[in-house]
Coordinates of C-alpha atoms in Angstrom, one line a residue:
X1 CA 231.0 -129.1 22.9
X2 CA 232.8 -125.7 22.2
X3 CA 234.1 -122.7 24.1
X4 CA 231.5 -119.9 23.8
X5 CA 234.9 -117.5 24.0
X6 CA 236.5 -119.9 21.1
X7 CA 233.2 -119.2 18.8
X8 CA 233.4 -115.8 19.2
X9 CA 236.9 -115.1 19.1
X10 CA 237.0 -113.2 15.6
X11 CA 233.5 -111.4 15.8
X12 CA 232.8 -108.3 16.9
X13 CA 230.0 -108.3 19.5
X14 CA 228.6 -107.1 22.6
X15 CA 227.7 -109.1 25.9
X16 CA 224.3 -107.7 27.2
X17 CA 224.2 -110.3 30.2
X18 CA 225.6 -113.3 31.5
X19 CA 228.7 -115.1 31.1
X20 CA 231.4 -116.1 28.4
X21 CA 232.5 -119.1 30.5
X22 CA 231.8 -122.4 29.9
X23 CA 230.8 -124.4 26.5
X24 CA 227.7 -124.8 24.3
X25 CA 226.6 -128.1 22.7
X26 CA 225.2 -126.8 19.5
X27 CA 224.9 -123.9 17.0
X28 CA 221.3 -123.6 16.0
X29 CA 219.4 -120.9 14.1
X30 CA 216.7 -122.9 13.3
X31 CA 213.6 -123.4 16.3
X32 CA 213.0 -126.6 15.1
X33 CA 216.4 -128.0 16.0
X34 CA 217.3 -126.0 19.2
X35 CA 219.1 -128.6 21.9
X36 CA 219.8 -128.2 25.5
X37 CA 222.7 -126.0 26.1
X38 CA 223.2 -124.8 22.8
X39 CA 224.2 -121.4 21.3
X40 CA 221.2 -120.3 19.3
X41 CA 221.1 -117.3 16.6
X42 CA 218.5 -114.8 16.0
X43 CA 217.5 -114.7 12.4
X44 CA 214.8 -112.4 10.4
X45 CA 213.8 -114.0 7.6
X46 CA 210.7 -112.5 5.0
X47 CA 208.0 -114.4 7.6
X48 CA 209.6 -115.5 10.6
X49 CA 211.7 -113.4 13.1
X50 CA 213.3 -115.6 15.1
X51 CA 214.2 -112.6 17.9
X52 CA 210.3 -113.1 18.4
X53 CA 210.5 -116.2 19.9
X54 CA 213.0 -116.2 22.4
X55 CA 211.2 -117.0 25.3
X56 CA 210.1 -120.3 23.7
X57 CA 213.9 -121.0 22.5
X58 CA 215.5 -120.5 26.1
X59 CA 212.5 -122.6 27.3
X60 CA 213.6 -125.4 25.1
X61 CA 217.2 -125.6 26.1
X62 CA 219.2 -122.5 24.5
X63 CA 222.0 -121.5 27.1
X64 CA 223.0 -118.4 24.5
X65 CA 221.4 -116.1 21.9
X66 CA 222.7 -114.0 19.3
X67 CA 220.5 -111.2 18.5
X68 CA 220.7 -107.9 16.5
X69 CA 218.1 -106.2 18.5
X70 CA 217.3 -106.2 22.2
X71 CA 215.3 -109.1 23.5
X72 CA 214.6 -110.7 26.9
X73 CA 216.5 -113.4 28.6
X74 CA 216.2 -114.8 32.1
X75 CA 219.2 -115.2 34.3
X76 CA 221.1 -118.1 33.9
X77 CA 221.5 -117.3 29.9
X78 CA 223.7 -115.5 28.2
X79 CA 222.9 -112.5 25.6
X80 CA 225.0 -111.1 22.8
X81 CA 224.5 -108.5 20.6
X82 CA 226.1 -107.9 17.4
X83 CA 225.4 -105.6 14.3
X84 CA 224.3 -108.5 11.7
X85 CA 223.2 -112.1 13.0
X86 CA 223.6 -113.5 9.3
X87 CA 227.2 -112.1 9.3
X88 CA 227.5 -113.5 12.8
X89 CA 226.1 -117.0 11.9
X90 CA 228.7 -117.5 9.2
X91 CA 231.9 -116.6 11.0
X92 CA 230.0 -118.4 14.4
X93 CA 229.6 -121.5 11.7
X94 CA 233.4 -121.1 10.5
X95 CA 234.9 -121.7 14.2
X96 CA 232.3 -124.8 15.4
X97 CA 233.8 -126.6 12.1
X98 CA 237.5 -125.4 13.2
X99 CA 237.7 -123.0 10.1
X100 CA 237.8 -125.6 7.3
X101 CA 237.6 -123.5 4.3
X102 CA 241.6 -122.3 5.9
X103 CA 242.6 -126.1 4.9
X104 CA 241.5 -125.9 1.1
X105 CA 241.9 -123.9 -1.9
X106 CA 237.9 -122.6 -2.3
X107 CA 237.5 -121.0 -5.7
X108 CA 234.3 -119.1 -6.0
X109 CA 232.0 -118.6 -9.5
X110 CA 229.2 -116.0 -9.7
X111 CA 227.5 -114.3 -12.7
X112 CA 223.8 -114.3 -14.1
X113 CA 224.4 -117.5 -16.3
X114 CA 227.3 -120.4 -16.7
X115 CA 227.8 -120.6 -13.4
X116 CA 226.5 -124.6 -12.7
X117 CA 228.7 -125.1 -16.1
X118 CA 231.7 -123.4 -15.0
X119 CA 232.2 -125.0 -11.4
X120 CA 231.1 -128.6 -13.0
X121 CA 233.8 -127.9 -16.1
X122 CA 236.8 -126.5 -13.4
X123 CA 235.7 -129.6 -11.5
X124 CA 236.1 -132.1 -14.6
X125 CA 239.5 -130.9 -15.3
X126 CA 241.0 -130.9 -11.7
X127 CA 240.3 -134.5 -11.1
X128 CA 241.6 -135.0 -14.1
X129 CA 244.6 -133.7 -13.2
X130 CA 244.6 -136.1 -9.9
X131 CA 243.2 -133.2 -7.2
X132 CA 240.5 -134.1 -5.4
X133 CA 238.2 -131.5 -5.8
X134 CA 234.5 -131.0 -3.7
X135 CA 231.6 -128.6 -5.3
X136 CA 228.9 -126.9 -4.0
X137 CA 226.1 -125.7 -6.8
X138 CA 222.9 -125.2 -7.9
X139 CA 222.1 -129.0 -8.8
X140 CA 224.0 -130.7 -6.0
X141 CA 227.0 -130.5 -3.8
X142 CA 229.3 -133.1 -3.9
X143 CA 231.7 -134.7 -1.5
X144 CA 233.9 -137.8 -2.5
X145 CA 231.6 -140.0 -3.9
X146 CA 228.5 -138.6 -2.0
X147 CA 226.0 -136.4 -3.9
X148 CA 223.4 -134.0 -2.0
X149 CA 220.3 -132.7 -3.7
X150 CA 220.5 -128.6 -3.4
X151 CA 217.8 -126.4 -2.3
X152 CA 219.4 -123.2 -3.1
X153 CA 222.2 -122.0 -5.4
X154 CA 224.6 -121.1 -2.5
X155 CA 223.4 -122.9 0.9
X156 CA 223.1 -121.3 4.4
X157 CA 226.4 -120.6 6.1
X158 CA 226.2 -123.3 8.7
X159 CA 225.5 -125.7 6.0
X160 CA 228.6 -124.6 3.6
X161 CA 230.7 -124.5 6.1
X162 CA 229.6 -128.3 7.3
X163 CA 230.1 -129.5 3.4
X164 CA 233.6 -127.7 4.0
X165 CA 234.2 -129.7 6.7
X166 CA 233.4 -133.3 5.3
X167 CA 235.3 -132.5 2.3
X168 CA 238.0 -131.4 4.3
X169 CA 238.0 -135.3 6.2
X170 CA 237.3 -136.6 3.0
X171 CA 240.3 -135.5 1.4
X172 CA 239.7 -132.5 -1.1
X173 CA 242.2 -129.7 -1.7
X174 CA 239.8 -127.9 -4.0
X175 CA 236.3 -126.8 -3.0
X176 CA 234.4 -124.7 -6.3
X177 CA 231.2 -123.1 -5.1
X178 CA 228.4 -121.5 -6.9
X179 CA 228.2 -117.5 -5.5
X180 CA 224.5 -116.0 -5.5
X181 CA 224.0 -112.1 -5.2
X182 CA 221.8 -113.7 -2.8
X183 CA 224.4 -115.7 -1.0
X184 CA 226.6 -112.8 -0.9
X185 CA 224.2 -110.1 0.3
X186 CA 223.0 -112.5 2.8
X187 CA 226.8 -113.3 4.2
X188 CA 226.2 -116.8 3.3
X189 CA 230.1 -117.1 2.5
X190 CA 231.2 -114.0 4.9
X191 CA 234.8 -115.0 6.2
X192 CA 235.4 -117.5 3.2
X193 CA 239.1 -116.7 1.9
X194 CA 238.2 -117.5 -1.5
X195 CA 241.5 -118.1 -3.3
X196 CA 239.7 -117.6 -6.5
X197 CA 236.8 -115.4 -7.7
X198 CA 235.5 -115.7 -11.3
X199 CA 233.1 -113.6 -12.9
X200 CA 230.7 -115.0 -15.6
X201 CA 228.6 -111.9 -17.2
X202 CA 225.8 -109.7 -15.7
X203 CA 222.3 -109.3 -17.4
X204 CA 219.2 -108.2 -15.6
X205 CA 217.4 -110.7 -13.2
X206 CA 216.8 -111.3 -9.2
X207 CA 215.3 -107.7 -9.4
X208 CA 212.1 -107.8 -8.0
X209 CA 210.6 -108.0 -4.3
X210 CA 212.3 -110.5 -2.2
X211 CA 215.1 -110.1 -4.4
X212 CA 216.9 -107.4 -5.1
X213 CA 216.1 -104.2 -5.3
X214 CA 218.1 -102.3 -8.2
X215 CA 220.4 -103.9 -11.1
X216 CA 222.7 -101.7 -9.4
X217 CA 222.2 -103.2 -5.8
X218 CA 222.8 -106.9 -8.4
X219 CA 226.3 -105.7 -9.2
X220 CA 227.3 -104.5 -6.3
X221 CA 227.0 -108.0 -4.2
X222 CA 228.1 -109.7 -6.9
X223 CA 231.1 -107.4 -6.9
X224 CA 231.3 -107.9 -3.6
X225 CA 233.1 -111.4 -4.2
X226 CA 236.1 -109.2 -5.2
X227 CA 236.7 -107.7 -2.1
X228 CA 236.7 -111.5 -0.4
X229 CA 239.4 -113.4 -2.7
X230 CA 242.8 -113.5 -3.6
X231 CA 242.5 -113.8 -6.9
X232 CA 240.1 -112.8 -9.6
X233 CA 239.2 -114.1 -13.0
X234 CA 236.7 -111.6 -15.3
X235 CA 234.8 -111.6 -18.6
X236 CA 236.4 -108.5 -19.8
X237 CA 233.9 -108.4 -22.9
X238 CA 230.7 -108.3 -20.8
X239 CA 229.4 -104.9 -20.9
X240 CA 229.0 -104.9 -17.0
X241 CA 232.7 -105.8 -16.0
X242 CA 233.4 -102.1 -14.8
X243 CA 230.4 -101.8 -12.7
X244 CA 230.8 -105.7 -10.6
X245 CA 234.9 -105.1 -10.4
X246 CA 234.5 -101.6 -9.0
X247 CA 236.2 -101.6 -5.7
X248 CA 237.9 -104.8 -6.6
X249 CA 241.0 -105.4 -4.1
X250 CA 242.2 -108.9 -5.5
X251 CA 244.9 -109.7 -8.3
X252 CA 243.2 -109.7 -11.8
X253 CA 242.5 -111.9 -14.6
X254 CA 240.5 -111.4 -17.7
X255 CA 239.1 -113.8 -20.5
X256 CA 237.6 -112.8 -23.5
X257 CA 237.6 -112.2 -27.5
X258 CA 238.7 -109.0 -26.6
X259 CA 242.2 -108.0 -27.4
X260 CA 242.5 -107.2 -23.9
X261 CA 242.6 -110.1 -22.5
X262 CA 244.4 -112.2 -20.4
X263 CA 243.4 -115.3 -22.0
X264 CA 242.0 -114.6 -25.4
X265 CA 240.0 -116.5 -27.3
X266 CA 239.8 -116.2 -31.4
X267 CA 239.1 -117.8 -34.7
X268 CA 236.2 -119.6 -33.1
X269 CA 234.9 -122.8 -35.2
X270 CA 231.3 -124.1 -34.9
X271 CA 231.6 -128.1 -35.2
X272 CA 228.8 -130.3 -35.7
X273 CA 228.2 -133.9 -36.9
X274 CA 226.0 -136.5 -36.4
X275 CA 224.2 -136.2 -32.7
X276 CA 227.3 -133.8 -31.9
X277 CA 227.6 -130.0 -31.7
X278 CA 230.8 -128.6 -30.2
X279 CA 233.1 -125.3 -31.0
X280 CA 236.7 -125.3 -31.6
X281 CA 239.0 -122.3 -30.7
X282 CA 242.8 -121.0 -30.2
X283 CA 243.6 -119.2 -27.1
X284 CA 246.5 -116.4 -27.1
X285 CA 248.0 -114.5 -24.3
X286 CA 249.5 -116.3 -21.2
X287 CA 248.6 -119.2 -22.7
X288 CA 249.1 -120.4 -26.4
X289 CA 247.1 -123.4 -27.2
X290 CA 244.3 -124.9 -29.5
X291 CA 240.8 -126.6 -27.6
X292 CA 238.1 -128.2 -28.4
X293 CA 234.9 -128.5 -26.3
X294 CA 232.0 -130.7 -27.1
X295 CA 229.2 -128.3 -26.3
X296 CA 228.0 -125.9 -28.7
X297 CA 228.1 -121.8 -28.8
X298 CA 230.2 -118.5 -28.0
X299 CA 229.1 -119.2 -24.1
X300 CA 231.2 -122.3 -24.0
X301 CA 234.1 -120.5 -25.0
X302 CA 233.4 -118.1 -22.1
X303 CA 233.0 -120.9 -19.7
X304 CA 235.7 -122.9 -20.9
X305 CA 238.1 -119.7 -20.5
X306 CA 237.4 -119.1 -17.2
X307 CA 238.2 -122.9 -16.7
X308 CA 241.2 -123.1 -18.5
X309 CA 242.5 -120.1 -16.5
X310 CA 241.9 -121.2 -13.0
X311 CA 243.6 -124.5 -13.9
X312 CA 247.0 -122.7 -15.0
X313 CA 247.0 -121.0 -11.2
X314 CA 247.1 -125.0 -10.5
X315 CA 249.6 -126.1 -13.1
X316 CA 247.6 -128.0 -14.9
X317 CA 249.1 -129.3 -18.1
X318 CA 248.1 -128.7 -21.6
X319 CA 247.4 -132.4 -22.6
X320 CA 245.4 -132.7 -19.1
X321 CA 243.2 -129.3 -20.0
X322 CA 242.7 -130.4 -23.9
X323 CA 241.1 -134.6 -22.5
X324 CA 239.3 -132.8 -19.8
X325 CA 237.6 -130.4 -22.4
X326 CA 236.4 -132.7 -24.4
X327 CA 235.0 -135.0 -21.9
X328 CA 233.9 -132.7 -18.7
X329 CA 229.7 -132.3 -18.7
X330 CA 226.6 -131.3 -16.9
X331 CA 223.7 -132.5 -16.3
X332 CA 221.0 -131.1 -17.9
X333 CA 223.2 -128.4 -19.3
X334 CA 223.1 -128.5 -22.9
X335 CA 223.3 -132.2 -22.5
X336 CA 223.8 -134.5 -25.5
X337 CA 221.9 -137.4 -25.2
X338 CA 223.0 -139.9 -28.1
X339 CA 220.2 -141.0 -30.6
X340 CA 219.9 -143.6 -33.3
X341 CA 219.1 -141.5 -35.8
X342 CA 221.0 -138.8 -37.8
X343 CA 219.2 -135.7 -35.6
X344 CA 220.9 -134.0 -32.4
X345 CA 218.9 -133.9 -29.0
X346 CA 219.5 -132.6 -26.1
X347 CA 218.2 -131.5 -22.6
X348 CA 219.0 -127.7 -21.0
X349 CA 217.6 -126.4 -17.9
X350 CA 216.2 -123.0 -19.7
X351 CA 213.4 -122.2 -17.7
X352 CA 212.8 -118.2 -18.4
X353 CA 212.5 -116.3 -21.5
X354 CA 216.4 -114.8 -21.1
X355 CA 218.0 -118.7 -21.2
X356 CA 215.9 -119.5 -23.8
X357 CA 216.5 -117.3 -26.3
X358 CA 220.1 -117.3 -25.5
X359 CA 219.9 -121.5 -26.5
X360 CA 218.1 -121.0 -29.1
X361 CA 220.4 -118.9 -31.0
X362 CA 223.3 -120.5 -30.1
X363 CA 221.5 -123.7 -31.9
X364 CA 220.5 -122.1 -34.8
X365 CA 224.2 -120.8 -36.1
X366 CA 224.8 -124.5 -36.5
X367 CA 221.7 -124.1 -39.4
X368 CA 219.9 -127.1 -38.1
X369 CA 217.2 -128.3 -40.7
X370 CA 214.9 -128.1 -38.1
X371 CA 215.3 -126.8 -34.6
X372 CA 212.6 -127.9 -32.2
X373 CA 211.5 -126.4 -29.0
X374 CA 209.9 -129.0 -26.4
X375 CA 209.1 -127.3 -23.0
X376 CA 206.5 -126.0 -20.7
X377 CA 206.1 -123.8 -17.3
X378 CA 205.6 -124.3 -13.9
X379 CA 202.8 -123.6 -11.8
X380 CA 202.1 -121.0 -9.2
X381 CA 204.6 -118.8 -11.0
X382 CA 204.6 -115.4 -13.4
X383 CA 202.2 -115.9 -16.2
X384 CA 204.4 -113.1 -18.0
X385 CA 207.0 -116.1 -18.1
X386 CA 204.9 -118.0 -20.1
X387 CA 204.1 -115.5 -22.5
X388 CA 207.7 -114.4 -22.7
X389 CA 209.0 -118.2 -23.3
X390 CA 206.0 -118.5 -26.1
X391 CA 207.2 -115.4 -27.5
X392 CA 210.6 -116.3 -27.7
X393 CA 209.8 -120.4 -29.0
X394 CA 207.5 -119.0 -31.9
X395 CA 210.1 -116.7 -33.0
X396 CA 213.5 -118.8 -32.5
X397 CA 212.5 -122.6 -33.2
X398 CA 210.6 -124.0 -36.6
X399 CA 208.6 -125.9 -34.2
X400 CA 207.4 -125.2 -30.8
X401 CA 206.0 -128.5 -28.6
X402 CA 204.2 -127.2 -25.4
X403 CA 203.8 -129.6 -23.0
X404 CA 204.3 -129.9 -18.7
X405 CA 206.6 -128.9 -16.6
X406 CA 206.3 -128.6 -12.7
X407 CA 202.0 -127.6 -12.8
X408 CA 202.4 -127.2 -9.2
X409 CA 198.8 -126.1 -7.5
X410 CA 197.7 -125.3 -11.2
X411 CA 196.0 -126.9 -14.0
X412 CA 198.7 -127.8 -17.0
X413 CA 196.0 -127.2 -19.6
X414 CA 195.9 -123.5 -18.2
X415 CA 199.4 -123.0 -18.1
X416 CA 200.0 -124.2 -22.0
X417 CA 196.9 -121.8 -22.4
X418 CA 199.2 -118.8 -21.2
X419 CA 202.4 -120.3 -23.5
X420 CA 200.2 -119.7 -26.6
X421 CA 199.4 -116.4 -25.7
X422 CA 202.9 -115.3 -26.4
X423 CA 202.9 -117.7 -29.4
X424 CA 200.2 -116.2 -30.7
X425 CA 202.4 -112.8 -31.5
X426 CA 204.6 -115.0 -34.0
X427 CA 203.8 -116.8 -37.2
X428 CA 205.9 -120.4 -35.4
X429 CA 204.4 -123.8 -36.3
X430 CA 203.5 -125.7 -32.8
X431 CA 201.1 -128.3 -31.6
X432 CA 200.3 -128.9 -27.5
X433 CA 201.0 -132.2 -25.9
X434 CA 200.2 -132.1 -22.5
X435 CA 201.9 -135.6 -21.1
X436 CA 205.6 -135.0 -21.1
X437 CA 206.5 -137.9 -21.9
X438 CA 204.0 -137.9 -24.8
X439 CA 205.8 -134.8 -26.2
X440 CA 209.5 -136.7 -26.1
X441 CA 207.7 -139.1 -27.9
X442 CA 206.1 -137.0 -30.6
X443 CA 209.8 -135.1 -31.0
X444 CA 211.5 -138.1 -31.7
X445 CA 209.1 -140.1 -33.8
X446 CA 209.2 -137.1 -35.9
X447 CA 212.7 -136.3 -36.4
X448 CA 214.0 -135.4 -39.5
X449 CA 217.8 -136.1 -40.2
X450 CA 219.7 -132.6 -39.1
X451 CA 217.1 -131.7 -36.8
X452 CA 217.9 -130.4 -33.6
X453 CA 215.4 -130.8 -30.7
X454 CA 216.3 -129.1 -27.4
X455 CA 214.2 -130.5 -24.4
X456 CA 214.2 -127.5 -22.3
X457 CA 213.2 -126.3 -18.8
X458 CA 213.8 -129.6 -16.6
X459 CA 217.2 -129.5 -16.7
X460 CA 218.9 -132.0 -13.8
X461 CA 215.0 -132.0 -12.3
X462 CA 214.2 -135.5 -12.2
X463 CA 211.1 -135.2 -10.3
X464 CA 207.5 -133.2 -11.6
X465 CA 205.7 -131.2 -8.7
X466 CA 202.0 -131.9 -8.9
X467 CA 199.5 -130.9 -6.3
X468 CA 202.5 -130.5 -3.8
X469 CA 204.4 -134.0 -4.5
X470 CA 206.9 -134.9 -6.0
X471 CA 206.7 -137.7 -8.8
X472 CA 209.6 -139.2 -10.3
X473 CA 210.3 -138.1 -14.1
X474 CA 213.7 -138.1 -15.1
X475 CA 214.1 -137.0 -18.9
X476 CA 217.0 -139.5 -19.6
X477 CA 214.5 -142.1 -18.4
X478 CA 211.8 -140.8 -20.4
X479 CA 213.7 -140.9 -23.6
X480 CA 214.8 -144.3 -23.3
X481 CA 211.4 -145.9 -22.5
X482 CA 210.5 -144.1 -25.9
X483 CA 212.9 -145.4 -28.0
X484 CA 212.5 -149.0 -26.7
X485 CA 208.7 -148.6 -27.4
X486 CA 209.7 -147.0 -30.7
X487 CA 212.1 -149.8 -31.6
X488 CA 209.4 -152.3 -30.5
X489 CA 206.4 -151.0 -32.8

């Protein structure tokens, strides 16, 4: 139970009738879940509104609403009005869990790509470095020892701010959080004081209905992170830095190659070897030091930056950031996956022409013999996707293997169909194997040494989506069976 007054005490609102004594039991914005006595919020979402429905939410036990419009309540319950009832939910959400996010250091990462590998990398080197660090992200959160599947990049506000609070109890002093333009236009982290924003690098994407609807209206909430933290950390070199910092009111950082920079990065070193691709690099600036990552490409340097810099605002040592480096990964991020032969595989989650091609370079300045392109696209999605990724395969790798991803509602034949479409408009060498598993198979049977083969679109997806279920198929899992059965023949 909480004080209604309590709850409200740092939002701006309006009482429209009733009372502000007395306690609630819960705070619900979902209809599903409303309890007796509790404090429920109004929320419009693209095909619910939930200020329709209030009749039916008082009925079931709601002794408050919070609405943004006017709506009818019967005596006995109390109404408040406020301007924004997504804004309201999150600072509503920060006083039930006591305002947790005040108790740790919450460093938040947004950009259009390397932000899963940034949060997991500043992660890695923190505990290496003995804090006890939480994360919230696009593959999971995680809390102690506890891992939770995620649903969206940055969760609802109630839900961050519970992960806040049983990280809190279990001990973290660090929280790092993925930060959407979604999350952020949607006040899914209103009233966080981020200690720490970082800024990754802004290309075009989320622009569409239900999205957003400008690249300008992009920048902006991402810039808006900048106006929320204490500190901020930015890719000076990406061509967009002026456009997401403008307005900025926090201390700033920069990383980059750019002479610029805070942290600057220079004569960068591709490294490769047998089943390994990594970069080497010297940084210069308010740090002096050599590193040496074990994933490949100019975007690990970015990511790595942005790392190495939030870890001096925590004093973390030298020797602790060059052990960490080497040894920090995520899953299904340009993950290595060792192999008895003398060829380099790996597993990404590129799932759109942009990430693609962007892999696909990076592999080919370490001058594979071959490089080999294993993915497919899911169902019930753009077919311009499909022809984009085809494209993009034909063109970058010196073979293309189409196979499944997540068909969904559709048939996988038809969407390998659409992938050759956008083949067809190269001169690239690929064949169509529509079992996944059947296409790890074909990859690795016919591996030549120094090829590079890049399972891409899965990621840290260990399920496939078929006619609305969900069926086990974890890649790791895949490629072990085949090379027992290979071993065995």
């Amino acid at each position: 139970m909480k004080e209604l007054s309590a709850l409200l005490s740092e939002l701006d609102y309006r009482l429209i009738k009733g009372t502000m004594e007395g306690a609630v039991s819960a705070l619900v914005y979902d209809t599903r879940k409303v309890t007796e006595g509790c404090l429920f919020v109004c929320i419009k979402g693209l095909a619910y509104d939930s200020h329709e429905h209030v009749a039916e939410i008082v009925a079931a036990g709601a002794r408050c609403i919070v609405a943004e419009r006017p709506v009818e309540v019967p005596e006995g319950v109390t109404l408040i009005e406020v301007d924004d009832t997504r804004y309201a939910l999150a600072i509503l959400s920060s006083a039930w869990f006591d305002w947790p996010a005040r108790r740790m250091k919450v460093i938040g990462v947004t950009g259009t790509k390397g932000k899963t590998t940034t949060t997991f990398m500043i992660k890695g080197i923190l505990e290496h470095a003995g804090y006890r660090v939480g994360l919230i992200g696009t593959i999971e959160a995680i809390i102690g020892d506890e891992r939770i599947p995620a649903d969206n990049t940055t969760p609802e506000s109630y839900l961050i701010q519970e992960y806040f609070s049983r990280m809190v109890e279990a001990g973290c002093e660090i929280c790092v959080m993925e930060v959407s333009s979604q999350g952020l236009m949607m006040h899914r982290t209103a009233g966080i004081p981020f200690e720490i924003g970082i800024f990754t690098n802004l290309v075009p994407d989320h622009i569409g209905p239900n999205e957003h609807a400008s690249f300008e209206e992009y920048a902006a909430c991402k810039g808006l992170l900048f106006r929320q933290c204490r500190h901020g950390i930015a890719n000076i070199d990406d061509e967009n830095f002026d456009l997401v910092l403008d307005g900025h009111t926090c201390d700033l950082e920069t990383i980059g190659f750019s002479e610029k920079a805070d942290y600057r990065a220079s004569d960068m070193k591709l490294l490769g070897g047998e089943g390994y691709l990594g970069v080497r690099y010297h940084i210069s600036g308010k740090l002096d030091m050599d590193v040496e990552i074990d994933v490949p490409g100019r975007f690990s340097v970015y990511n790595s930056l942005v790392a190495i810099a939030v870890c001096e605002h925590f004093r973390v040592s030298q020797s602790d950031l060059k052990e960490a480096l080497r040894v920090v990964k995520t899953k299904g991020r340009i993950e290595m996956i060792p192999m008895p032969g003398n060829f380099t595989l790996m597993i990404d989650y590129a799932h759109n022409a942009m990430a693609l091609e962007s892999l696909l370079n990076t592999l080919r300045e370490y001058h594979p013999k071959r490089l080999v392109s294993v993915f497919g696209c899911g169902g019930n999605r753009s077919k311009l996707r499909r022809y984009e990724m085809g494209e993009v395969s034909g063109r970058l790798a010196d073979l293309t293997i189409i196979t499944s991803d997540n068909p969904r509602y559709e048939e996988p034949q038809a969407i390998i169909d659409d992938i050759k479409i956008g083949m067809a408009k190269t001169d690239g060498d690929f064949v169509e194997i529509c079992d996944r598993k059947e296409a790890i198979r074909y990859a690795i049977g016919n591996a030549l040494d120094g090829d590079v083969i890049v399972l891409a679109g899965k990621g840290h997806e260990d399920y496939q989506e078929i006619k609305g279920v969900k069926y086990p198929m974890d890649e790791r899992v895949l490629i072990q069976e085949v090379l027992k059965e290979l071993a065995e023949r």
